[in-house]
Amino acid sequence: MNRMIALKHESNPLGNPVKVLHLEDSDADHLLVKRALEGSDLRFSIARADDKQSLLASLLDQEFDIVLMDYRLPGFTAMDAWAELSKLSATPPCVIVSGAIGEAAAVAAIQSGITDYLHKDKLKELARVILRALKLHQSEKERQRTANALEESERRISELARHLQSSLEQERAAISREIHDEIGGALAAMNLDVAWIKRHTESPEILERLSAIQQMVGQALTATQRIMQNTRPAILDQGLAASVQWLSEAHSKRVGRRVLLNCRLDNDTALNDGARLTAYRVVQESLTNIGKYAPAADVLIDIADGGDGLTVEVSDNGPGFDMTRLQKTAGFGLKGLSERAKNIGGWLDVSSTPGRGTSITLTLPLQPPPTNPTTSKNP
């Protein structure tokens, strides 16, 4: 059954006559609802469905601004109707108008997503309840649109950050190669030439000058290697395990403390460049921090690629720190690593307790995140 009646004029959040679908099996109750709306200032049109079939037919026939539902119909309930309405791409607000529903059932219905409930004894309030439901629905749609826009904005920012990070790493790699090929090659050739000249002269003064030149060339080569390591560590080409081993040994020599490396990588060479470089930077930054703030601490580095992800944990038995420091100006290096991990779909956890050491854990997916994820649907 489906009957349509156009009635009075009154403003509402939609700005047009409110299209009402009334799910009601009682002719008398439907007439009461219609008269209640006629007695208000609400502009509306109303259609009626009295069973599941007519409800589905009405929903296929047109869109409604609001659905009023009796709670219990023969072989059918308002919750069954809500299940059907929830399948729509744009679910309208729903109000249960019934005299046969308890408080607990009404609360459960609203918790499931139904907008409001009105007892049949209070039909004089129906127009007000409808307007309130429409306003709530409009507010929710606006909130959802804002949330979707924010999510889309965050996705684009994340993609841009990932692109910038990738570009930065490529540029660093190019600079590292240029330094190696041009400056490193020139310095090495210069060193060989100086050595040749030293072999073919006996002048003490010239030999002294040549030794000074060799010393400067050696310092320049050392600086060159340091710059190359900081831009794009060439040792990464040998795999994550070898890279971390190199970092561990360098830290141990620098501070004179033990570094225990527990590396369980089943397929080191299969790690993508982003994961390998991020893991390397986390270990590097962690060891740098330990060297600064806990030089007397022993270090444990645990790396594993079990399951679908890679985990890297660097822990020490140093003095630790108050975690609230990370919320202030300190810890920019860790925040940068956290952003780097986030950009490739991972995350960074930092835990520390004063007097009980610090632990930094990186978790990364073995597969890089999609470059163009789909967004959620609009309401």
Tab-separated table of C-alpha atoms in Angstrom, residues 3-379:
chain	number	residue	atom	x	y	z
A	3	ARG	CA	-0.532	6.620	-0.770
A	4	MET	CA	0.843	10.135	-1.242
A	5	ILE	CA	-0.680	13.376	0.044
A	6	ALA	CA	0.833	16.885	-0.289
A	7	LEU	CA	0.066	19.150	2.652
A	8	LYS	CA	0.955	22.388	4.503
A	9	HIS	CA	3.842	24.860	4.317
A	10	GLU	CA	6.469	25.253	7.026
A	11	SER	CA	10.231	25.735	7.024
A	12	ASN	CA	12.424	22.745	7.772
A	13	PRO	CA	16.157	21.947	7.506
A	14	LEU	CA	15.669	20.619	3.987
A	15	GLY	CA	13.911	23.736	2.699
A	16	ASN	CA	11.355	21.589	0.867
A	17	PRO	CA	8.275	19.619	1.887
A	18	VAL	CA	9.473	16.706	4.003
A	19	LYS	CA	8.921	13.387	2.237
A	20	VAL	CA	7.720	10.980	4.925
A	21	LEU	CA	7.423	7.211	4.649
A	22	HIS	CA	5.194	5.752	7.334
A	23	LEU	CA	5.588	2.031	8.068
A	24	GLU	CA	2.307	1.188	9.772
A	25	ASP	CA	-0.120	-1.723	9.403
A	26	SER	CA	-3.008	0.014	11.207
A	27	ASP	CA	-5.227	2.276	9.128
A	28	ALA	CA	-6.363	4.075	12.264
A	29	ASP	CA	-2.820	4.742	13.498
A	30	HIS	CA	-1.715	5.960	10.084
A	31	LEU	CA	-4.667	8.341	10.020
A	32	LEU	CA	-3.717	9.632	13.477
A	33	VAL	CA	-0.148	10.290	12.353
A	34	LYS	CA	-1.335	12.057	9.245
A	35	ARG	CA	-3.767	14.235	11.229
A	36	ALA	CA	-1.036	15.078	13.738
A	37	LEU	CA	1.157	16.355	10.905
A	38	GLU	CA	-1.732	18.175	9.293
A	39	GLY	CA	-2.301	19.942	12.587
A	40	SER	CA	1.276	21.198	12.611
A	41	ASP	CA	3.011	23.836	10.495
A	42	LEU	CA	5.255	21.272	8.844
A	43	ARG	CA	5.212	21.064	5.051
A	44	PHE	CA	5.229	17.410	4.137
A	45	SER	CA	4.079	14.618	1.893
A	46	ILE	CA	3.454	11.173	3.252
A	47	ALA	CA	3.464	7.664	1.836
A	48	ARG	CA	2.540	4.510	3.666
A	49	ALA	CA	3.899	0.962	3.706
A	50	ASP	CA	2.273	-1.738	5.813
A	51	ASP	CA	4.558	-4.724	5.299
A	52	LYS	CA	8.057	-5.615	4.160
A	53	GLN	CA	7.121	-5.932	0.491
A	54	SER	CA	5.483	-2.513	0.295
A	55	LEU	CA	8.390	-1.023	2.272
A	56	LEU	CA	10.909	-2.346	-0.248
A	57	ALA	CA	8.707	-1.232	-3.135
A	58	SER	CA	8.442	2.290	-1.677
A	59	LEU	CA	12.224	2.522	-1.180
A	60	LEU	CA	12.785	1.463	-4.777
A	61	ASP	CA	10.190	3.935	-6.026
A	62	GLN	CA	11.654	7.094	-4.474
A	63	GLU	CA	13.885	8.568	-1.807
A	64	PHE	CA	12.384	9.680	1.506
A	65	ASP	CA	13.609	12.344	3.891
A	66	ILE	CA	12.453	10.467	6.986
A	67	VAL	CA	10.855	7.140	7.896
A	68	LEU	CA	8.331	6.765	10.722
A	69	MET	CA	8.005	3.184	11.891
A	70	ASP	CA	5.661	1.261	14.118
A	71	TYR	CA	7.784	-1.039	16.250
A	72	ARG	CA	5.897	-4.266	15.759
A	73	LEU	CA	4.051	-5.348	12.602
A	74	PRO	CA	2.796	-8.821	11.649
A	75	GLY	CA	5.923	-10.912	10.996
A	76	PHE	CA	7.998	-7.767	10.806
A	77	THR	CA	9.581	-5.317	13.260
A	78	ALA	CA	11.105	-1.887	13.111
A	79	MET	CA	14.529	-3.471	13.517
A	80	ASP	CA	13.919	-5.593	10.417
A	81	ALA	CA	12.961	-2.411	8.569
A	82	TRP	CA	16.079	-0.676	9.866
A	83	ALA	CA	18.187	-3.550	8.534
A	84	GLU	CA	16.716	-2.950	5.079
A	85	LEU	CA	17.125	0.820	5.307
A	86	SER	CA	20.746	0.479	6.399
A	87	LYS	CA	21.521	-1.124	3.038
A	88	LEU	CA	20.689	2.126	1.222
A	89	SER	CA	23.583	4.295	0.030
A	90	ALA	CA	21.954	7.258	1.823
A	91	THR	CA	19.975	6.003	4.802
A	92	PRO	CA	17.306	8.509	5.899
A	93	PRO	CA	16.703	9.250	9.592
A	94	CYS	CA	14.202	6.892	11.204
A	95	VAL	CA	11.844	7.497	14.107
A	96	ILE	CA	9.928	4.742	15.858
A	97	VAL	CA	6.340	5.841	16.510
A	98	SER	CA	4.827	3.115	18.612
A	99	GLY	CA	2.913	2.375	21.749
A	100	ALA	CA	4.242	-1.155	22.139
A	101	ILE	CA	7.905	-0.724	22.945
A	102	GLY	CA	9.635	-0.764	26.284
A	103	GLU	CA	12.360	1.600	27.404
A	104	ALA	CA	15.103	-1.002	26.976
A	105	ALA	CA	13.992	-1.784	23.432
A	106	ALA	CA	13.817	1.924	22.593
A	107	VAL	CA	17.340	2.478	23.910
A	108	ALA	CA	18.615	-0.547	21.966
A	109	ALA	CA	16.960	0.752	18.793
A	110	ILE	CA	18.571	4.180	19.146
A	111	GLN	CA	21.943	2.580	19.894
A	112	SER	CA	21.616	0.608	16.655
A	113	GLY	CA	21.290	3.852	14.691
A	114	ILE	CA	17.580	4.748	14.750
A	115	THR	CA	17.325	8.475	15.341
A	116	ASP	CA	14.494	8.800	17.862
A	117	TYR	CA	11.433	7.261	19.482
A	118	LEU	CA	7.976	8.756	20.106
A	119	HIS	CA	5.112	7.138	21.964
A	120	LYS	CA	1.811	7.170	20.090
A	121	ASP	CA	0.209	8.987	22.973
A	122	LYS	CA	2.385	12.031	22.179
A	123	LEU	CA	1.638	12.543	18.494
A	124	LYS	CA	1.249	16.290	19.046
A	125	GLU	CA	5.035	16.351	19.326
A	126	LEU	CA	5.524	14.462	16.069
A	127	ALA	CA	6.371	17.476	13.892
A	128	ARG	CA	8.911	18.693	16.443
A	129	VAL	CA	10.445	15.226	16.676
A	130	ILE	CA	10.678	15.027	12.881
A	131	LEU	CA	12.393	18.422	12.644
A	132	ARG	CA	14.808	17.443	15.384
A	133	ALA	CA	15.592	14.167	13.644
A	134	LEU	CA	16.179	15.973	10.350
A	135	LYS	CA	18.494	18.489	12.004
A	136	LEU	CA	20.438	15.727	13.736
A	137	HIS	CA	20.714	13.883	10.450
A	138	GLN	CA	21.897	17.004	8.647
A	139	SER	CA	24.473	17.636	11.352
A	140	GLU	CA	25.702	14.050	11.117
A	141	LYS	CA	25.983	14.287	7.331
A	142	GLU	CA	27.952	17.496	7.664
A	143	ARG	CA	30.180	15.932	10.305
A	144	GLN	CA	30.751	12.916	8.062
A	145	ARG	CA	31.531	15.145	5.081
A	146	THR	CA	34.055	17.051	7.186
A	147	ALA	CA	35.579	13.801	8.444
A	148	ASN	CA	35.833	12.458	4.895
A	149	ALA	CA	37.422	15.690	3.704
A	150	LEU	CA	39.902	15.537	6.579
A	151	GLU	CA	40.677	11.893	5.828
A	152	GLU	CA	41.226	12.718	2.172
A	153	SER	CA	43.443	15.651	3.102
A	154	GLU	CA	45.499	13.467	5.445
A	155	ARG	CA	45.812	10.810	2.734
A	156	ARG	CA	47.089	13.364	0.239
A	157	ILE	CA	49.518	14.821	2.773
A	158	SER	CA	50.764	11.319	3.550
A	159	GLU	CA	51.239	10.579	-0.146
A	160	LEU	CA	53.035	13.893	-0.626
A	161	ALA	CA	55.283	13.232	2.368
A	162	ARG	CA	56.049	9.750	1.035
A	163	HIS	CA	56.837	11.204	-2.385
A	164	LEU	CA	59.060	13.896	-0.896
A	165	GLN	CA	60.859	11.333	1.250
A	166	SER	CA	61.421	9.113	-1.769
A	167	SER	CA	62.676	12.053	-3.820
A	168	LEU	CA	64.953	13.099	-0.985
A	169	GLU	CA	66.452	9.614	-0.707
A	170	GLN	CA	66.972	9.431	-4.465
A	171	GLU	CA	68.669	12.808	-4.412
A	172	ARG	CA	70.850	11.711	-1.515
A	173	ALA	CA	71.817	8.563	-3.391
A	174	ALA	CA	72.721	10.650	-6.450
A	175	ILE	CA	74.794	13.049	-4.349
A	176	SER	CA	76.539	10.116	-2.694
A	177	ARG	CA	77.442	8.645	-6.071
A	178	GLU	CA	78.720	12.017	-7.303
A	179	ILE	CA	80.874	12.436	-4.205
A	180	HIS	CA	82.262	8.939	-4.611
A	181	ASP	CA	82.917	9.197	-8.336
A	182	GLU	CA	84.118	12.797	-8.605
A	183	ILE	CA	85.577	13.952	-5.302
A	184	GLY	CA	86.590	10.541	-3.959
A	185	GLY	CA	88.138	9.559	-7.280
A	186	ALA	CA	90.047	12.860	-7.569
A	187	LEU	CA	91.375	12.600	-4.013
A	188	ALA	CA	92.484	9.015	-4.546
A	189	ALA	CA	94.286	9.962	-7.752
A	190	MET	CA	95.909	12.904	-5.981
A	191	ASN	CA	97.088	10.588	-3.223
A	192	LEU	CA	98.665	8.245	-5.772
A	193	ASP	CA	100.401	11.150	-7.524
A	194	VAL	CA	101.790	12.458	-4.259
A	195	ALA	CA	103.062	8.986	-3.421
A	196	TRP	CA	104.743	8.810	-6.852
A	197	ILE	CA	106.415	12.181	-6.362
A	198	LYS	CA	107.632	11.094	-2.936
A	199	ARG	CA	109.265	8.053	-4.478
A	200	HIS	CA	111.086	10.241	-7.029
A	201	THR	CA	112.465	13.002	-4.841
A	202	GLU	CA	115.039	13.104	-2.097
A	203	SER	CA	114.533	16.705	-1.043
A	204	PRO	CA	113.646	16.761	2.664
A	205	GLU	CA	111.694	19.981	2.205
A	206	ILE	CA	109.601	18.569	-0.651
A	207	LEU	CA	109.050	15.310	1.200
A	208	GLU	CA	107.804	17.251	4.201
A	209	ARG	CA	105.387	19.224	2.033
A	210	LEU	CA	104.206	16.037	0.338
A	211	SER	CA	103.568	14.345	3.669
A	212	ALA	CA	101.455	17.322	4.719
A	213	ILE	CA	99.524	17.076	1.469
A	214	GLN	CA	98.985	13.350	2.001
A	215	GLN	CA	97.670	14.053	5.475
A	216	MET	CA	95.190	16.621	4.160
A	217	VAL	CA	94.103	14.293	1.381
A	218	GLY	CA	93.560	11.576	3.956
A	219	GLN	CA	91.408	13.906	6.046
A	220	ALA	CA	89.452	14.915	2.957
A	221	LEU	CA	88.860	11.256	2.075
A	222	THR	CA	87.669	10.556	5.613
A	223	ALA	CA	85.290	13.532	5.447
A	224	THR	CA	84.082	12.362	2.055
A	225	GLN	CA	83.289	8.894	3.378
A	226	ARG	CA	81.471	10.398	6.357
A	227	ILE	CA	79.346	12.604	4.109
A	228	MET	CA	78.554	9.615	1.881
A	229	GLN	CA	77.500	7.582	4.911
A	230	ASN	CA	75.200	10.353	6.088
A	231	THR	CA	73.603	10.914	2.706
A	232	ARG	CA	73.086	7.364	1.477
A	233	PRO	CA	75.032	4.589	3.240
A	234	ALA	CA	76.599	2.443	0.531
A	235	ILE	CA	76.726	-0.475	2.952
A	236	LEU	CA	72.923	-0.741	2.649
A	237	ASP	CA	73.530	-2.399	-0.707
A	238	GLN	CA	74.945	-5.340	1.242
A	239	GLY	CA	71.683	-5.814	3.156
A	240	LEU	CA	70.148	-4.712	6.436
A	241	ALA	CA	71.996	-7.280	8.563
A	242	ALA	CA	75.421	-6.179	7.320
A	243	SER	CA	74.472	-2.510	7.704
A	244	VAL	CA	73.303	-2.893	11.289
A	245	GLN	CA	76.348	-5.004	12.099
A	246	TRP	CA	78.526	-2.149	10.820
A	247	LEU	CA	76.605	0.382	12.924
A	248	SER	CA	76.869	-1.851	15.993
A	249	GLU	CA	80.608	-2.278	15.678
A	250	ALA	CA	81.117	1.449	15.083
A	251	HIS	CA	79.077	2.302	18.191
A	252	SER	CA	80.894	-0.280	20.289
A	253	LYS	CA	84.283	1.099	19.245
A	254	ARG	CA	83.151	4.682	19.789
A	255	VAL	CA	81.778	4.350	23.324
A	256	GLY	CA	83.564	1.170	24.456
A	257	ARG	CA	80.358	-0.661	25.441
A	258	ARG	CA	78.872	-3.951	24.345
A	259	VAL	CA	76.288	-4.116	21.558
A	260	LEU	CA	74.493	-7.449	21.201
A	261	LEU	CA	72.911	-7.942	17.773
A	262	ASN	CA	70.237	-10.595	17.350
A	263	CYS	CA	69.312	-10.610	13.656
A	264	ARG	CA	66.753	-13.128	12.368
A	265	LEU	CA	66.064	-12.160	8.776
A	266	ASP	CA	64.811	-14.977	6.555
A	267	ASN	CA	65.076	-12.964	3.369
A	268	ASP	CA	67.202	-9.856	3.841
A	269	THR	CA	67.560	-9.129	0.136
A	270	ALA	CA	63.771	-9.134	-0.375
A	271	LEU	CA	63.296	-6.071	1.834
A	272	ASN	CA	62.225	-3.058	-0.179
A	273	ASP	CA	64.488	-0.002	-0.177
A	274	GLY	CA	62.120	2.045	1.968
A	275	ALA	CA	61.943	-0.585	4.717
A	276	ARG	CA	65.689	-1.212	4.662
A	277	LEU	CA	66.594	2.474	4.830
A	278	THR	CA	64.005	3.230	7.542
A	279	ALA	CA	65.248	0.340	9.683
A	280	TYR	CA	68.818	1.506	9.193
A	281	ARG	CA	67.966	5.096	10.160
A	282	VAL	CA	66.120	3.935	13.288
A	283	VAL	CA	69.120	1.921	14.479
A	284	GLN	CA	71.464	4.771	13.552
A	285	GLU	CA	69.389	7.406	15.390
A	286	SER	CA	68.905	5.122	18.382
A	287	LEU	CA	72.635	4.477	18.717
A	288	THR	CA	73.337	8.189	18.286
A	289	ASN	CA	70.934	8.983	21.127
A	290	ILE	CA	72.435	6.265	23.307
A	291	GLY	CA	75.902	7.683	22.618
A	292	LYS	CA	74.685	11.125	23.705
A	293	TYR	CA	72.490	10.336	26.698
A	294	ALA	CA	73.489	6.838	27.850
A	295	PRO	CA	77.103	6.235	26.751
A	296	ALA	CA	77.695	3.762	29.588
A	297	ALA	CA	74.732	1.568	28.585
A	298	ASP	CA	74.863	-1.837	26.949
A	299	VAL	CA	72.682	-2.177	23.868
A	300	LEU	CA	70.542	-4.993	22.494
A	301	ILE	CA	69.403	-4.839	18.869
A	302	ASP	CA	66.791	-7.384	17.811
A	303	ILE	CA	65.698	-7.637	14.166
A	304	ALA	CA	63.204	-10.156	12.760
A	305	ASP	CA	61.036	-10.437	9.666
A	306	GLY	CA	58.567	-13.066	10.833
A	307	GLY	CA	54.958	-12.991	9.616
A	308	ASP	CA	53.992	-10.118	7.361
A	309	GLY	CA	56.167	-7.486	8.976
A	310	LEU	CA	59.655	-6.431	9.926
A	311	THR	CA	60.402	-5.488	13.530
A	312	VAL	CA	63.488	-3.701	14.763
A	313	GLU	CA	63.956	-3.130	18.482
A	314	VAL	CA	66.843	-1.203	20.012
A	315	SER	CA	66.929	-1.301	23.802
A	316	ASP	CA	69.471	-0.193	26.366
A	317	ASN	CA	69.951	-0.387	30.115
A	318	GLY	CA	70.781	3.290	30.460
A	319	PRO	CA	69.201	5.919	32.732
A	320	GLY	CA	66.006	6.217	30.655
A	321	PHE	CA	63.906	9.379	30.622
A	322	ASP	CA	60.480	10.810	31.329
A	323	MET	CA	58.203	10.091	28.355
A	324	THR	CA	56.580	13.534	28.663
A	325	ARG	CA	59.778	14.941	27.177
A	326	LEU	CA	58.728	13.545	23.807
A	327	GLN	CA	55.620	15.755	23.930
A	328	LYS	CA	57.768	18.858	24.258
A	329	THR	CA	60.668	20.129	22.209
A	330	ALA	CA	62.914	17.125	22.766
A	331	GLY	CA	62.896	14.047	20.566
A	332	PHE	CA	62.662	15.668	17.138
A	333	GLY	CA	64.890	12.929	15.744
A	334	LEU	CA	62.503	10.241	16.993
A	335	LYS	CA	59.516	12.195	15.699
A	336	GLY	CA	61.153	12.369	12.300
A	337	LEU	CA	61.707	8.608	12.354
A	338	SER	CA	58.087	8.105	13.401
A	339	GLU	CA	56.931	10.127	10.386
A	340	ARG	CA	59.297	8.183	8.138
A	341	ALA	CA	57.861	4.890	9.412
A	342	LYS	CA	54.297	6.155	9.015
A	343	ASN	CA	54.947	7.164	5.431
A	344	ILE	CA	55.633	3.555	4.458
A	345	GLY	CA	52.772	2.089	6.496
A	346	GLY	CA	54.662	1.339	9.710
A	347	TRP	CA	54.884	2.810	13.168
A	348	LEU	CA	57.444	3.563	15.858
A	349	ASP	CA	56.984	2.847	19.552
A	350	VAL	CA	59.176	4.446	22.206
A	351	SER	CA	59.083	3.333	25.825
A	352	SER	CA	61.287	4.508	28.641
A	353	THR	CA	61.259	4.679	32.402
A	354	PRO	CA	63.714	6.754	34.433
A	355	GLY	CA	66.363	4.392	35.761
A	356	ARG	CA	65.172	1.433	33.694
A	357	GLY	CA	66.448	2.083	30.196
A	358	THR	CA	64.828	2.857	26.871
A	359	SER	CA	63.365	0.722	24.110
A	360	ILE	CA	62.597	1.859	20.554
A	361	THR	CA	60.617	-0.520	18.364
A	362	LEU	CA	59.987	-0.123	14.649
A	363	THR	CA	57.308	-2.213	12.947
A	364	LEU	CA	57.006	-2.184	9.175
A	365	PRO	CA	54.891	-4.126	6.675
A	366	LEU	CA	56.972	-6.207	4.294
A	367	GLN	CA	54.849	-4.939	1.421
A	368	PRO	CA	54.836	-1.151	0.828
A	369	PRO	CA	51.457	0.628	1.246
A	370	PRO	CA	49.331	1.298	-1.859
A	371	THR	CA	50.082	4.612	-3.518
A	372	ASN	CA	46.443	5.509	-4.209
A	373	PRO	CA	44.119	4.013	-1.583
A	374	THR	CA	40.367	4.407	-2.074
A	375	THR	CA	38.441	6.761	0.137
A	376	SER	CA	35.359	5.953	2.168
A	377	LYS	CA	31.951	6.639	0.679
A	378	ASN	CA	30.127	9.868	1.311
A	379	PRO	CA	26.885	9.787	3.279
